[in-house]
Amino acid sequence: MSVWDSVTLSTRFRAMPEVFYTPVEPQPLLNVGWVAWNAELARQFDLPAQPNDELLQALSGQAMPEAFAPLAMKYAGHQFGVYNPDLGDGRGLLLAEMRSRQGEVFDIHLKGAGLTPYSRMGDGRAVLRSSIREYLCSEAMAGLGIATTRALALMHSDTPVYREKQERGALLVRVAQSHIRFGHFEYFFYTGQHEELRLLADKVIEWYFPHCADEADPYAALFNQVVDHTAQMIAQWQAVGFAHGVMNTDNMSILGQTFDYGPFAFLDDYQSDFICNHSDYQGRYAFDQQPRVALWNLSALAQALSPLVERSDLEAALSAYETQLNGHFSALMRAKLGLNRRLENDGALFDDMFGLLEKHKVDYTRFMRQLSELDRDAQQAVLDLFIDREAAQTWLQRYLSRCEQELDAVGQPLSSGERCSAMRRVNPKYILRNYLAQLAIDKAEQGDFSEVHRLAEILKTPFEDQPQYEDYARLPPEWGKKLEISCSS
Ligand code: AMP
Ligand code: MG
């Protein structure tokens, strides 16, 4: 009996014309072994909770079931604002498509699988360091309730891979409803393959946005959906303090899910113009640029959809983006601060809070969580995050008087206990700080994967107090704030 007997596979992308991809077999790595297996995600596909050798053989591409039909997708995209026609899966493959228990089809994508026709100058490999970062961050984002690709498994190997130094090759099994990027549409647009462009849009509607088919103009409806999903995702990034680092259009999922984790970072100290990507000299993808860059990327997608959608419809969708983003962001920030009513001076209260955090270099996550603890801890615990406690005190008093104007369901003043317990459900105690990821990587490079497992476990429930893991909620050490993460992964 094979583990794959209970799994239902699909071949819907494989059934697309071959201009969409090239069939490619994975190139095996030496001495592959497990780093991590996501039992919870595995269960959604009726895969075993415990990984075994058959799974290792199949997912590492050494002995795949016959029904797997691996392929490298072709796409293009704008990288740092410049169009690159030559992109595609350069080191990843769509290994198979698999149906979940709920009947939805998911891609099983193997990252680090070897050379493809789209590898350009690359070696087709992924190193352990960056694969651990993607594994942990996609699971952390899922725990935070932010739309994301998922990670089913992570494998190490003895194959040497050369980056700034010699490292070892790893394989990440990524699971997502789709690996279709904005760049897929750009490829067919810029090569003048408009029938294929239409087919791609038809399939995206059929597979992911079936309700758009009932609209007067399904393609315009599709673009509206992409704009809205993207605005939601960006609002969540900004509210949680997540910087993606490489928002090229080939890293933008058509579903508005966080996609392709590279030099990302969660803010430690609140710094609006924080640049997490060491190779981003101009700060194009700085934290506070993300809302604008997403709009730029959506405009690039609009251009690619111009053979299918009226210009005025594309423009209308793009001009709705800012309002949608602000709406989502302000709802998220209100929830984080425990403020349900909309009162006149709230905008100034929010702005002053961000200004205060920025000026005094205060840890964003700790600050928000500490505000959520005001029913259990003294105000002093918030003030202690600041060197200039007086400045903090002034804002805190304003905030607390504002909280007194909140009402419960029957119109009575909302108790601080009720307010704070709701706030604790949206202000994470645990995030994947760069230094925590780095400690897990350092151990893993010595063959000890326990810290990867522990972090994955903690980050599954980031809003819950986990008393045995208090240390993981502490402020980062100074060295941990200065880690430089480059694109070379
Ligand atoms: P990224 O910025 O990581 O999303 O990568 C941009 C493009 O470069 C994608 O098409 C990747 O498939 C490709 N790529 C990145 N790293 C490698 C590598 N080591 N070997 C081959 N292709 C790569
Ligand atoms: Mg990419």
Short mmCIF file of C-alpha atoms and ligand atoms in Angstrom, two decimals:
data_model
loop_
_atom_site.label_atom_id
_atom_site.label_comp_id
_atom_site.label_asym_id
_atom_site.label_seq_id
_atom_site.Cartn_x
_atom_site.Cartn_y
_atom_site.Cartn_z
CA MET A 1 0.00 0.00 0.00
CA SER A 2 1.44 3.34 -1.03
CA VAL A 3 0.95 6.65 0.82
CA TRP A 4 -0.19 8.07 -2.50
CA ASP A 5 -3.14 5.66 -2.76
CA SER A 6 -5.30 7.93 -0.63
CA VAL A 7 -4.23 11.10 -2.45
CA THR A 8 -6.18 12.40 -5.42
CA LEU A 9 -4.02 14.03 -8.05
CA SER A 10 -5.06 16.44 -10.77
CA THR A 11 -3.40 17.45 -14.01
CA ARG A 12 -5.22 20.64 -14.80
CA PHE A 13 -2.15 22.84 -15.31
CA ARG A 14 -0.34 20.06 -17.14
CA ALA A 15 -3.31 19.93 -19.51
CA MET A 16 -2.59 23.51 -20.63
CA PRO A 17 -0.82 23.98 -24.00
CA GLU A 18 2.93 23.53 -23.81
CA VAL A 19 3.67 27.25 -24.30
CA PHE A 20 2.79 27.53 -20.61
CA TYR A 21 5.59 25.26 -19.40
CA THR A 22 8.36 22.79 -20.13
CA PRO A 23 8.25 19.26 -18.72
CA VAL A 24 11.36 18.89 -16.55
CA GLU A 25 12.48 16.09 -14.22
CA PRO A 26 13.98 17.04 -10.85
CA GLN A 27 17.73 16.47 -10.55
CA PRO A 28 18.32 14.41 -7.41
CA LEU A 29 20.46 15.68 -4.56
CA LEU A 30 22.92 13.61 -2.50
CA ASN A 31 21.82 11.97 0.76
CA VAL A 32 18.51 13.69 1.18
CA GLY A 33 16.93 13.68 4.64
CA TRP A 34 14.07 15.35 6.47
CA VAL A 35 14.43 18.68 8.19
CA ALA A 36 10.73 19.23 8.81
CA TRP A 37 7.37 17.76 7.94
CA ASN A 38 4.18 19.75 8.42
CA ALA A 39 1.86 17.10 9.84
CA GLU A 40 -1.07 19.47 10.14
CA LEU A 41 -0.94 20.48 6.50
CA ALA A 42 -0.28 16.87 5.45
CA ARG A 43 -3.54 15.84 7.11
CA GLN A 44 -5.49 18.15 4.79
CA PHE A 45 -4.33 15.97 1.92
CA ASP A 46 -4.68 12.62 3.68
CA LEU A 47 -0.92 12.28 3.77
CA PRO A 48 0.58 10.56 6.85
CA ALA A 49 1.30 12.57 10.00
CA GLN A 50 4.74 10.94 10.17
CA PRO A 51 7.01 11.34 7.15
CA ASN A 52 8.46 8.13 5.76
CA ASP A 53 10.95 7.01 3.18
CA GLU A 54 8.40 6.68 0.41
CA LEU A 55 7.44 10.34 0.87
CA LEU A 56 11.09 11.35 0.95
CA GLN A 57 11.78 9.52 -2.30
CA ALA A 58 8.75 11.00 -4.01
CA LEU A 59 8.96 14.58 -2.82
CA SER A 60 12.70 14.86 -3.35
CA GLY A 61 12.18 13.66 -6.91
CA GLN A 62 14.25 10.46 -6.54
CA ALA A 63 11.38 8.02 -7.04
CA MET A 64 8.20 9.80 -7.96
CA PRO A 65 4.83 8.13 -8.42
CA GLU A 66 4.05 7.70 -12.11
CA ALA A 67 1.18 10.15 -11.86
CA PHE A 68 3.54 12.99 -11.05
CA ALA A 69 4.26 15.01 -14.17
CA PRO A 70 6.77 17.68 -13.13
CA LEU A 71 7.00 20.88 -15.13
CA ALA A 72 8.69 24.28 -15.03
CA MET A 73 6.28 27.16 -15.59
CA LYS A 74 7.11 29.93 -18.03
CA TYR A 75 6.56 33.48 -16.92
CA ALA A 76 8.18 36.92 -17.18
CA GLY A 77 8.03 39.96 -14.93
CA HIS A 78 9.26 43.35 -13.84
CA GLN A 79 12.26 43.06 -11.53
CA PHE A 80 13.10 46.29 -9.69
CA GLY A 81 11.02 48.14 -12.27
CA VAL A 82 12.71 46.62 -15.33
CA TYR A 83 10.95 44.14 -17.58
CA ASN A 84 12.65 40.75 -17.81
CA PRO A 85 11.20 38.51 -20.53
CA ASP A 86 13.35 35.52 -19.59
CA LEU A 87 11.87 34.37 -16.32
CA GLY A 88 10.24 31.10 -15.39
CA ASP A 89 10.69 28.42 -12.74
CA GLY A 90 14.48 28.51 -12.64
CA ARG A 91 14.91 26.21 -9.69
CA GLY A 92 11.45 25.06 -8.79
CA LEU A 93 9.05 22.63 -10.42
CA LEU A 94 5.37 22.03 -10.23
CA LEU A 95 5.74 18.42 -9.12
CA ALA A 96 2.07 17.53 -9.06
CA GLU A 97 -1.37 18.89 -8.33
CA MET A 98 -3.24 17.37 -5.43
CA ARG A 99 -6.80 17.56 -4.17
CA SER A 100 -7.40 18.49 -0.55
CA ARG A 101 -10.04 16.82 1.63
CA GLN A 102 -12.30 19.74 0.76
CA GLY A 103 -11.86 18.97 -2.92
CA GLU A 104 -9.77 22.02 -3.75
CA VAL A 105 -6.77 21.54 -6.03
CA PHE A 106 -3.34 22.59 -4.70
CA ASP A 107 0.06 22.75 -6.38
CA ILE A 108 2.91 20.75 -4.90
CA HIS A 109 5.92 22.79 -5.88
CA LEU A 110 9.47 21.62 -5.26
CA LYS A 111 11.89 24.50 -4.77
CA GLY A 112 15.57 23.69 -5.31
CA ALA A 113 14.90 20.86 -7.78
CA GLY A 114 17.71 21.63 -10.24
CA LEU A 115 18.22 23.22 -13.64
CA THR A 116 15.37 24.10 -15.97
CA PRO A 117 15.28 25.96 -19.31
CA TYR A 118 14.64 29.10 -17.23
CA SER A 119 17.60 28.82 -14.86
CA ARG A 120 19.58 31.51 -16.75
CA MET A 121 22.90 31.89 -14.85
CA GLY A 122 21.61 30.10 -11.74
CA ASP A 123 22.35 26.59 -10.51
CA GLY A 124 18.75 25.57 -9.94
CA ARG A 125 19.33 25.02 -6.26
CA ALA A 126 18.16 26.47 -2.96
CA VAL A 127 20.29 26.49 0.17
CA LEU A 128 19.26 25.27 3.62
CA ARG A 129 19.41 28.76 5.15
CA SER A 130 16.86 30.36 2.84
CA SER A 131 14.67 27.26 2.67
CA ILE A 132 14.36 27.31 6.47
CA ARG A 133 13.40 30.98 6.28
CA GLU A 134 10.67 30.27 3.73
CA TYR A 135 9.39 27.24 5.64
CA LEU A 136 9.14 29.14 8.91
CA CYS A 137 7.77 32.36 7.47
CA SER A 138 5.04 30.82 5.37
CA GLU A 139 3.86 28.91 8.43
CA ALA A 140 4.19 32.03 10.61
CA MET A 141 2.06 34.03 8.15
CA ALA A 142 -0.56 31.29 8.11
CA GLY A 143 -0.59 31.40 11.92
CA LEU A 144 -1.13 35.16 11.76
CA GLY A 145 -4.08 34.65 9.41
CA ILE A 146 -2.34 36.32 6.46
CA ALA A 147 -2.92 34.85 3.00
CA THR A 148 0.18 32.89 2.03
CA THR A 149 1.61 29.90 0.27
CA ARG A 150 2.30 27.05 2.71
CA ALA A 151 5.23 24.74 3.39
CA LEU A 152 4.61 21.01 3.55
CA ALA A 153 8.15 19.77 3.96
CA LEU A 154 11.78 20.68 4.09
CA MET A 155 14.68 18.40 3.19
CA HIS A 156 18.44 18.75 3.55
CA SER A 157 21.14 17.18 1.42
CA ASP A 158 24.90 16.80 1.08
CA THR A 159 25.01 18.44 -2.35
CA PRO A 160 27.35 21.42 -2.19
CA VAL A 161 25.86 24.70 -3.38
CA TYR A 162 27.99 27.81 -3.80
CA ARG A 163 26.73 31.21 -2.69
CA GLU A 164 28.99 33.70 -0.87
CA LYS A 165 30.42 30.55 0.70
CA GLN A 166 29.87 26.84 0.21
CA GLU A 167 26.52 25.75 1.58
CA ARG A 168 24.33 22.71 1.16
CA GLY A 169 21.38 22.18 -1.12
CA ALA A 170 17.92 21.90 0.36
CA LEU A 171 14.44 21.24 -0.98
CA LEU A 172 11.28 22.99 0.07
CA VAL A 173 7.89 21.52 -0.75
CA ARG A 174 5.59 24.48 -1.20
CA VAL A 175 1.86 24.04 -1.35
CA ALA A 176 -0.39 26.72 -2.81
CA GLN A 177 -3.69 26.93 -4.64
CA SER A 178 -1.78 28.62 -7.41
CA HIS A 179 1.69 29.44 -8.60
CA ILE A 180 0.32 31.80 -11.24
CA ARG A 181 1.95 35.21 -10.93
CA PHE A 182 1.32 38.63 -12.42
CA GLY A 183 4.34 37.78 -14.56
CA HIS A 184 2.48 34.93 -16.28
CA PHE A 185 0.09 37.45 -17.81
CA GLU A 186 2.95 39.80 -18.69
CA TYR A 187 4.70 37.03 -20.60
CA PHE A 188 1.76 36.36 -22.90
CA PHE A 189 1.03 40.07 -23.33
CA TYR A 190 4.56 41.13 -24.27
CA THR A 191 5.06 38.20 -26.63
CA GLY A 192 1.80 39.07 -28.39
CA GLN A 193 0.23 35.66 -27.57
CA HIS A 194 -3.19 37.09 -26.90
CA GLU A 195 -5.14 33.87 -27.36
CA GLU A 196 -3.00 32.25 -24.69
CA LEU A 197 -3.47 35.33 -22.53
CA ARG A 198 -7.22 34.88 -22.83
CA LEU A 199 -6.95 31.18 -22.06
CA LEU A 200 -4.90 31.94 -18.95
CA ALA A 201 -7.48 34.46 -17.76
CA ASP A 202 -10.28 31.96 -18.48
CA LYS A 203 -8.53 29.29 -16.43
CA VAL A 204 -7.79 31.65 -13.53
CA ILE A 205 -11.48 32.55 -13.46
CA GLU A 206 -12.59 28.92 -13.72
CA TRP A 207 -10.19 27.66 -11.04
CA TYR A 208 -10.06 30.49 -8.52
CA PHE A 209 -12.72 33.13 -9.18
CA PRO A 210 -15.66 31.18 -10.67
CA HIS A 211 -18.17 33.85 -9.62
CA CYS A 212 -16.49 36.29 -12.07
CA ALA A 213 -17.82 34.16 -14.94
CA ASP A 214 -21.34 35.39 -14.13
CA GLU A 215 -20.39 39.06 -14.37
CA ALA A 216 -21.09 41.21 -17.43
CA ASP A 217 -17.36 41.43 -18.09
CA PRO A 218 -15.64 38.46 -16.43
CA TYR A 219 -12.11 39.73 -17.16
CA ALA A 220 -12.80 43.13 -15.63
CA ALA A 221 -14.34 41.35 -12.64
CA LEU A 222 -11.22 39.21 -12.37
CA PHE A 223 -8.98 42.26 -12.28
CA ASN A 224 -11.18 43.84 -9.61
CA GLN A 225 -10.75 40.71 -7.53
CA VAL A 226 -6.98 40.72 -7.90
CA VAL A 227 -6.86 44.38 -6.87
CA ASP A 228 -8.97 43.74 -3.81
CA HIS A 229 -7.09 40.62 -2.70
CA THR A 230 -3.78 42.40 -3.17
CA ALA A 231 -4.99 45.43 -1.19
CA GLN A 232 -6.05 43.10 1.63
CA MET A 233 -2.71 41.34 1.69
CA ILE A 234 -0.75 44.60 1.73
CA ALA A 235 -2.93 46.01 4.52
CA GLN A 236 -2.12 42.91 6.56
CA TRP A 237 1.60 43.23 5.89
CA GLN A 238 1.58 46.87 6.96
CA ALA A 239 -0.48 46.17 10.08
CA VAL A 240 1.72 43.32 11.28
CA GLY A 241 4.98 45.01 10.26
CA PHE A 242 6.05 42.60 7.51
CA ALA A 243 8.46 43.67 4.78
CA HIS A 244 8.58 41.31 1.79
CA GLY A 245 11.79 42.62 0.28
CA VAL A 246 11.43 41.61 -3.39
CA MET A 247 8.06 42.72 -4.69
CA ASN A 248 8.85 42.02 -8.32
CA THR A 249 5.82 41.20 -10.45
CA ASP A 250 7.00 37.61 -10.77
CA ASN A 251 6.70 37.35 -6.99
CA MET A 252 3.10 38.59 -6.91
CA SER A 253 0.54 35.81 -6.70
CA ILE A 254 -2.60 36.28 -8.78
CA LEU A 255 -4.51 35.23 -5.64
CA GLY A 256 -3.07 38.01 -3.47
CA GLN A 257 -1.16 35.57 -1.29
CA THR A 258 2.26 36.24 0.22
CA PHE A 259 4.58 34.51 -2.18
CA ASP A 260 8.31 33.75 -2.63
CA TYR A 261 9.94 34.44 0.68
CA GLY A 262 13.44 35.82 0.25
CA PRO A 263 15.05 38.62 2.27
CA PHE A 264 11.78 39.40 4.13
CA ALA A 265 11.72 40.71 7.69
CA PHE A 266 9.27 41.59 10.40
CA LEU A 267 10.01 45.02 11.85
CA ASP A 268 11.74 44.95 15.19
CA ASP A 269 11.98 48.66 16.09
CA TYR A 270 9.31 50.58 14.21
CA GLN A 271 11.06 52.18 11.24
CA SER A 272 8.79 53.15 8.39
CA ASP A 273 11.50 53.26 5.71
CA PHE A 274 13.11 50.00 6.79
CA ILE A 275 14.82 48.12 3.94
CA CYS A 276 15.13 44.41 4.63
CA ASN A 277 16.79 43.46 1.36
CA HIS A 278 20.50 44.18 1.58
CA SER A 279 20.66 44.30 -2.25
CA ASP A 280 17.88 46.93 -2.53
CA TYR A 281 20.18 49.97 -2.66
CA GLN A 282 17.46 52.46 -3.63
CA GLY A 283 14.92 51.26 -1.08
CA ARG A 284 12.41 50.49 -3.81
CA TYR A 285 10.92 47.79 -1.59
CA ALA A 286 11.26 49.58 1.74
CA PHE A 287 8.50 48.84 4.26
CA ASP A 288 6.58 52.07 3.67
CA GLN A 289 6.85 51.71 -0.13
CA GLN A 290 4.95 48.41 -0.22
CA PRO A 291 1.48 49.94 -0.69
CA ARG A 292 2.75 52.01 -3.61
CA VAL A 293 4.75 49.21 -5.17
CA ALA A 294 1.74 46.91 -5.07
CA LEU A 295 -0.20 49.52 -7.03
CA TRP A 296 2.67 49.80 -9.49
CA ASN A 297 2.61 46.01 -9.88
CA LEU A 298 -1.15 46.02 -10.35
CA SER A 299 -0.69 48.63 -13.08
CA ALA A 300 1.78 46.32 -14.77
CA LEU A 301 -0.83 43.58 -14.60
CA ALA A 302 -3.46 45.98 -15.96
CA GLN A 303 -1.21 46.66 -18.94
CA ALA A 304 -0.93 42.93 -19.55
CA LEU A 305 -4.72 42.56 -19.39
CA SER A 306 -5.34 45.47 -21.76
CA PRO A 307 -6.20 43.20 -24.73
CA LEU A 308 -9.02 41.70 -22.64
CA VAL A 309 -10.39 44.57 -20.55
CA GLU A 310 -11.49 48.10 -21.46
CA ARG A 311 -8.97 50.69 -20.40
CA SER A 312 -11.58 52.60 -18.39
CA ASP A 313 -12.43 49.45 -16.39
CA LEU A 314 -8.78 48.81 -15.62
CA GLU A 315 -8.34 52.42 -14.51
CA ALA A 316 -11.45 52.31 -12.34
CA ALA A 317 -10.17 49.18 -10.58
CA LEU A 318 -6.75 50.73 -10.03
CA SER A 319 -8.22 53.93 -8.67
CA ALA A 320 -10.26 51.92 -6.15
CA TYR A 321 -7.07 50.34 -4.77
CA GLU A 322 -6.09 53.11 -2.40
CA THR A 323 -9.53 53.33 -0.82
CA GLN A 324 -9.66 49.56 -0.43
CA LEU A 325 -6.20 49.41 1.09
CA ASN A 326 -6.93 52.24 3.52
CA GLY A 327 -10.22 50.65 4.48
CA HIS A 328 -8.60 47.30 5.23
CA PHE A 329 -5.63 48.87 6.98
CA SER A 330 -7.67 51.13 9.19
CA ALA A 331 -9.98 48.25 10.19
CA LEU A 332 -6.93 46.18 11.14
CA MET A 333 -5.31 49.02 13.12
CA ARG A 334 -8.56 49.78 14.92
CA ALA A 335 -8.81 46.16 15.98
CA LYS A 336 -5.18 46.19 17.10
CA LEU A 337 -5.86 49.21 19.28
CA GLY A 338 -9.20 47.89 20.49
CA LEU A 339 -11.18 50.79 19.06
CA ASN A 340 -14.46 49.86 17.41
CA ARG A 341 -16.12 53.26 17.26
CA ARG A 342 -14.89 55.78 14.70
CA LEU A 343 -14.31 59.07 16.45
CA GLU A 344 -13.07 62.32 15.06
CA ASN A 345 -9.57 62.46 16.51
CA ASP A 346 -8.69 58.81 15.93
CA GLY A 347 -6.56 59.59 12.86
CA ALA A 348 -4.32 61.90 14.86
CA LEU A 349 -4.06 59.33 17.66
CA PHE A 350 -2.88 56.70 15.17
CA ASP A 351 -0.44 59.04 13.42
CA ASP A 352 1.04 60.20 16.70
CA MET A 353 1.48 56.62 17.79
CA PHE A 354 3.48 55.73 14.68
CA GLY A 355 5.46 58.97 15.03
CA LEU A 356 6.26 58.16 18.64
CA LEU A 357 7.35 54.60 17.89
CA GLU A 358 9.53 55.79 15.03
CA LYS A 359 11.14 58.64 16.96
CA HIS A 360 11.93 56.54 20.00
CA LYS A 361 12.84 53.36 18.06
CA VAL A 362 10.39 51.18 19.91
CA ASP A 363 9.75 47.56 19.09
CA TYR A 364 6.48 47.47 17.16
CA THR A 365 5.26 44.00 18.11
CA ARG A 366 6.13 44.32 21.81
CA PHE A 367 4.47 47.73 22.00
CA MET A 368 1.20 46.55 20.47
CA ARG A 369 1.16 43.43 22.61
CA GLN A 370 1.93 45.43 25.73
CA LEU A 371 -1.05 47.70 24.99
CA SER A 372 -3.12 44.50 24.87
CA GLU A 373 -1.92 43.59 28.36
CA LEU A 374 -3.11 46.75 30.09
CA ASP A 375 -5.78 44.78 31.93
CA ARG A 376 -3.12 42.53 33.51
CA ASP A 377 0.07 44.61 33.59
CA ALA A 378 0.75 48.09 34.90
CA GLN A 379 1.03 51.01 32.47
CA GLN A 380 4.67 51.05 33.46
CA ALA A 381 5.30 48.01 31.27
CA VAL A 382 4.32 50.07 28.20
CA LEU A 383 6.36 53.06 29.35
CA ASP A 384 9.39 50.85 29.99
CA LEU A 385 9.66 50.27 26.24
CA PHE A 386 10.64 53.95 25.90
CA ILE A 387 13.70 55.83 27.06
CA ASP A 388 11.68 59.06 27.02
CA ARG A 389 8.83 57.91 29.25
CA GLU A 390 7.24 61.32 29.44
CA ALA A 391 6.53 61.43 25.72
CA ALA A 392 5.09 57.93 25.93
CA GLN A 393 3.01 58.85 28.97
CA THR A 394 1.32 61.74 27.13
CA TRP A 395 0.25 59.51 24.26
CA LEU A 396 -0.79 56.67 26.56
CA GLN A 397 -3.11 58.91 28.58
CA ARG A 398 -4.76 60.12 25.38
CA TYR A 399 -5.19 56.55 24.26
CA LEU A 400 -6.65 55.40 27.55
CA SER A 401 -9.16 58.26 27.64
CA ARG A 402 -10.13 57.33 24.10
CA CYS A 403 -10.63 53.72 25.21
CA GLU A 404 -13.10 54.92 27.81
CA GLN A 405 -15.40 55.95 24.98
CA GLU A 406 -15.69 52.38 23.72
CA LEU A 407 -18.99 50.62 24.28
CA ASP A 408 -19.93 46.97 24.59
CA ALA A 409 -22.76 45.19 22.77
CA VAL A 410 -25.45 46.64 25.06
CA GLY A 411 -24.11 50.19 24.99
CA GLN A 412 -22.31 50.07 28.33
CA PRO A 413 -18.67 51.21 28.66
CA LEU A 414 -16.40 48.40 27.48
CA SER A 415 -14.28 46.94 30.27
CA SER A 416 -10.53 46.90 29.82
CA GLY A 417 -10.65 43.11 30.24
CA GLU A 418 -12.96 42.75 27.26
CA ARG A 419 -10.99 45.23 25.19
CA CYS A 420 -7.65 43.66 25.94
CA SER A 421 -8.71 40.08 25.38
CA ALA A 422 -9.99 41.06 21.92
CA MET A 423 -6.71 42.91 21.29
CA ARG A 424 -4.67 39.86 22.26
CA ARG A 425 -6.42 37.94 19.49
CA VAL A 426 -5.01 40.33 16.86
CA ASN A 427 -1.69 41.51 18.31
CA PRO A 428 0.78 38.63 18.04
CA LYS A 429 3.03 37.83 20.95
CA TYR A 430 5.34 35.80 18.70
CA ILE A 431 6.66 36.78 15.28
CA LEU A 432 9.46 35.30 13.20
CA ARG A 433 12.15 37.78 14.11
CA ASN A 434 15.23 37.60 11.94
CA TYR A 435 17.44 36.68 14.85
CA LEU A 436 15.17 33.76 15.85
CA ALA A 437 15.29 32.43 12.30
CA GLN A 438 19.07 32.89 12.33
CA LEU A 439 19.52 30.91 15.55
CA ALA A 440 17.44 28.08 14.07
CA ILE A 441 19.54 28.21 10.88
CA ASP A 442 22.84 28.15 12.78
CA LYS A 443 21.78 25.01 14.63
CA ALA A 444 20.35 23.39 11.51
CA GLU A 445 23.61 23.93 9.69
CA GLN A 446 25.20 21.83 12.44
CA GLY A 447 22.61 19.11 11.83
CA ASP A 448 20.31 20.00 14.75
CA PHE A 449 16.80 20.79 13.51
CA SER A 450 15.15 21.09 16.92
CA GLU A 451 15.00 24.87 16.80
CA VAL A 452 13.28 24.81 13.40
CA HIS A 453 10.65 22.49 14.87
CA ARG A 454 10.23 24.56 18.02
CA LEU A 455 9.82 27.84 16.10
CA ALA A 456 7.35 26.28 13.68
CA GLU A 457 5.33 25.08 16.68
CA ILE A 458 5.39 28.43 18.52
CA LEU A 459 4.47 30.42 15.41
CA LYS A 460 1.41 28.29 14.72
CA THR A 461 -0.43 30.06 17.55
CA PRO A 462 1.24 33.47 17.70
CA PHE A 463 -1.56 35.16 19.63
CA GLU A 464 -1.56 32.70 22.52
CA ASP A 465 0.50 33.00 25.67
CA GLN A 466 2.91 30.10 25.66
CA PRO A 467 4.50 30.42 29.10
CA GLN A 468 7.26 27.90 28.41
CA TYR A 469 8.37 30.07 25.45
CA GLU A 470 8.44 33.50 27.11
CA ASP A 471 11.99 33.99 25.80
CA TYR A 472 10.75 33.93 22.22
CA ALA A 473 8.58 36.99 22.87
CA ARG A 474 11.44 39.08 24.23
CA LEU A 475 13.01 42.08 22.55
CA PRO A 476 15.69 41.05 20.07
CA PRO A 477 19.36 41.40 20.99
CA GLU A 478 21.22 44.28 19.29
CA TRP A 479 23.08 41.93 16.92
CA GLY A 480 19.72 40.51 15.87
CA LYS A 481 18.51 43.87 14.57
CA LYS A 482 21.47 44.29 12.27
CA LEU A 483 21.35 41.07 10.29
CA GLU A 484 21.75 41.64 6.58
CA ILE A 485 19.75 39.44 4.28
CA SER A 486 20.55 39.40 0.59
CA CYS A 487 18.76 37.97 -2.43
CA SER A 488 21.30 35.16 -2.87
CA SER A 489 19.26 32.25 -1.71
P1 AMP B 1 13.46 35.30 -7.00
O1 AMP B 1 13.88 36.73 -6.92
O2 AMP B 1 14.09 34.39 -5.98
O3 AMP B 1 11.98 35.17 -7.03
O4 AMP B 1 13.99 34.74 -8.39
C1 AMP B 1 13.80 35.38 -9.63
C2 AMP B 1 13.97 34.40 -10.76
O5 AMP B 1 15.27 33.81 -10.71
C3 AMP B 1 12.99 33.24 -10.75
O6 AMP B 1 12.63 32.99 -12.08
C4 AMP B 1 13.79 32.11 -10.16
O7 AMP B 1 13.33 30.86 -10.61
C5 AMP B 1 15.18 32.40 -10.66
N1 AMP B 1 16.21 31.90 -9.74
C6 AMP B 1 16.48 32.36 -8.49
N2 AMP B 1 17.50 31.67 -7.94
C7 AMP B 1 17.89 30.74 -8.85
C8 AMP B 1 18.88 29.73 -8.89
N3 AMP B 1 19.71 29.50 -7.87
N4 AMP B 1 18.97 28.98 -10.01
C9 AMP B 1 18.15 29.19 -11.06
N5 AMP B 1 17.21 30.14 -11.09
C10 AMP B 1 17.07 30.90 -10.01
MG MG B 2 10.44 34.46 -7.48
#
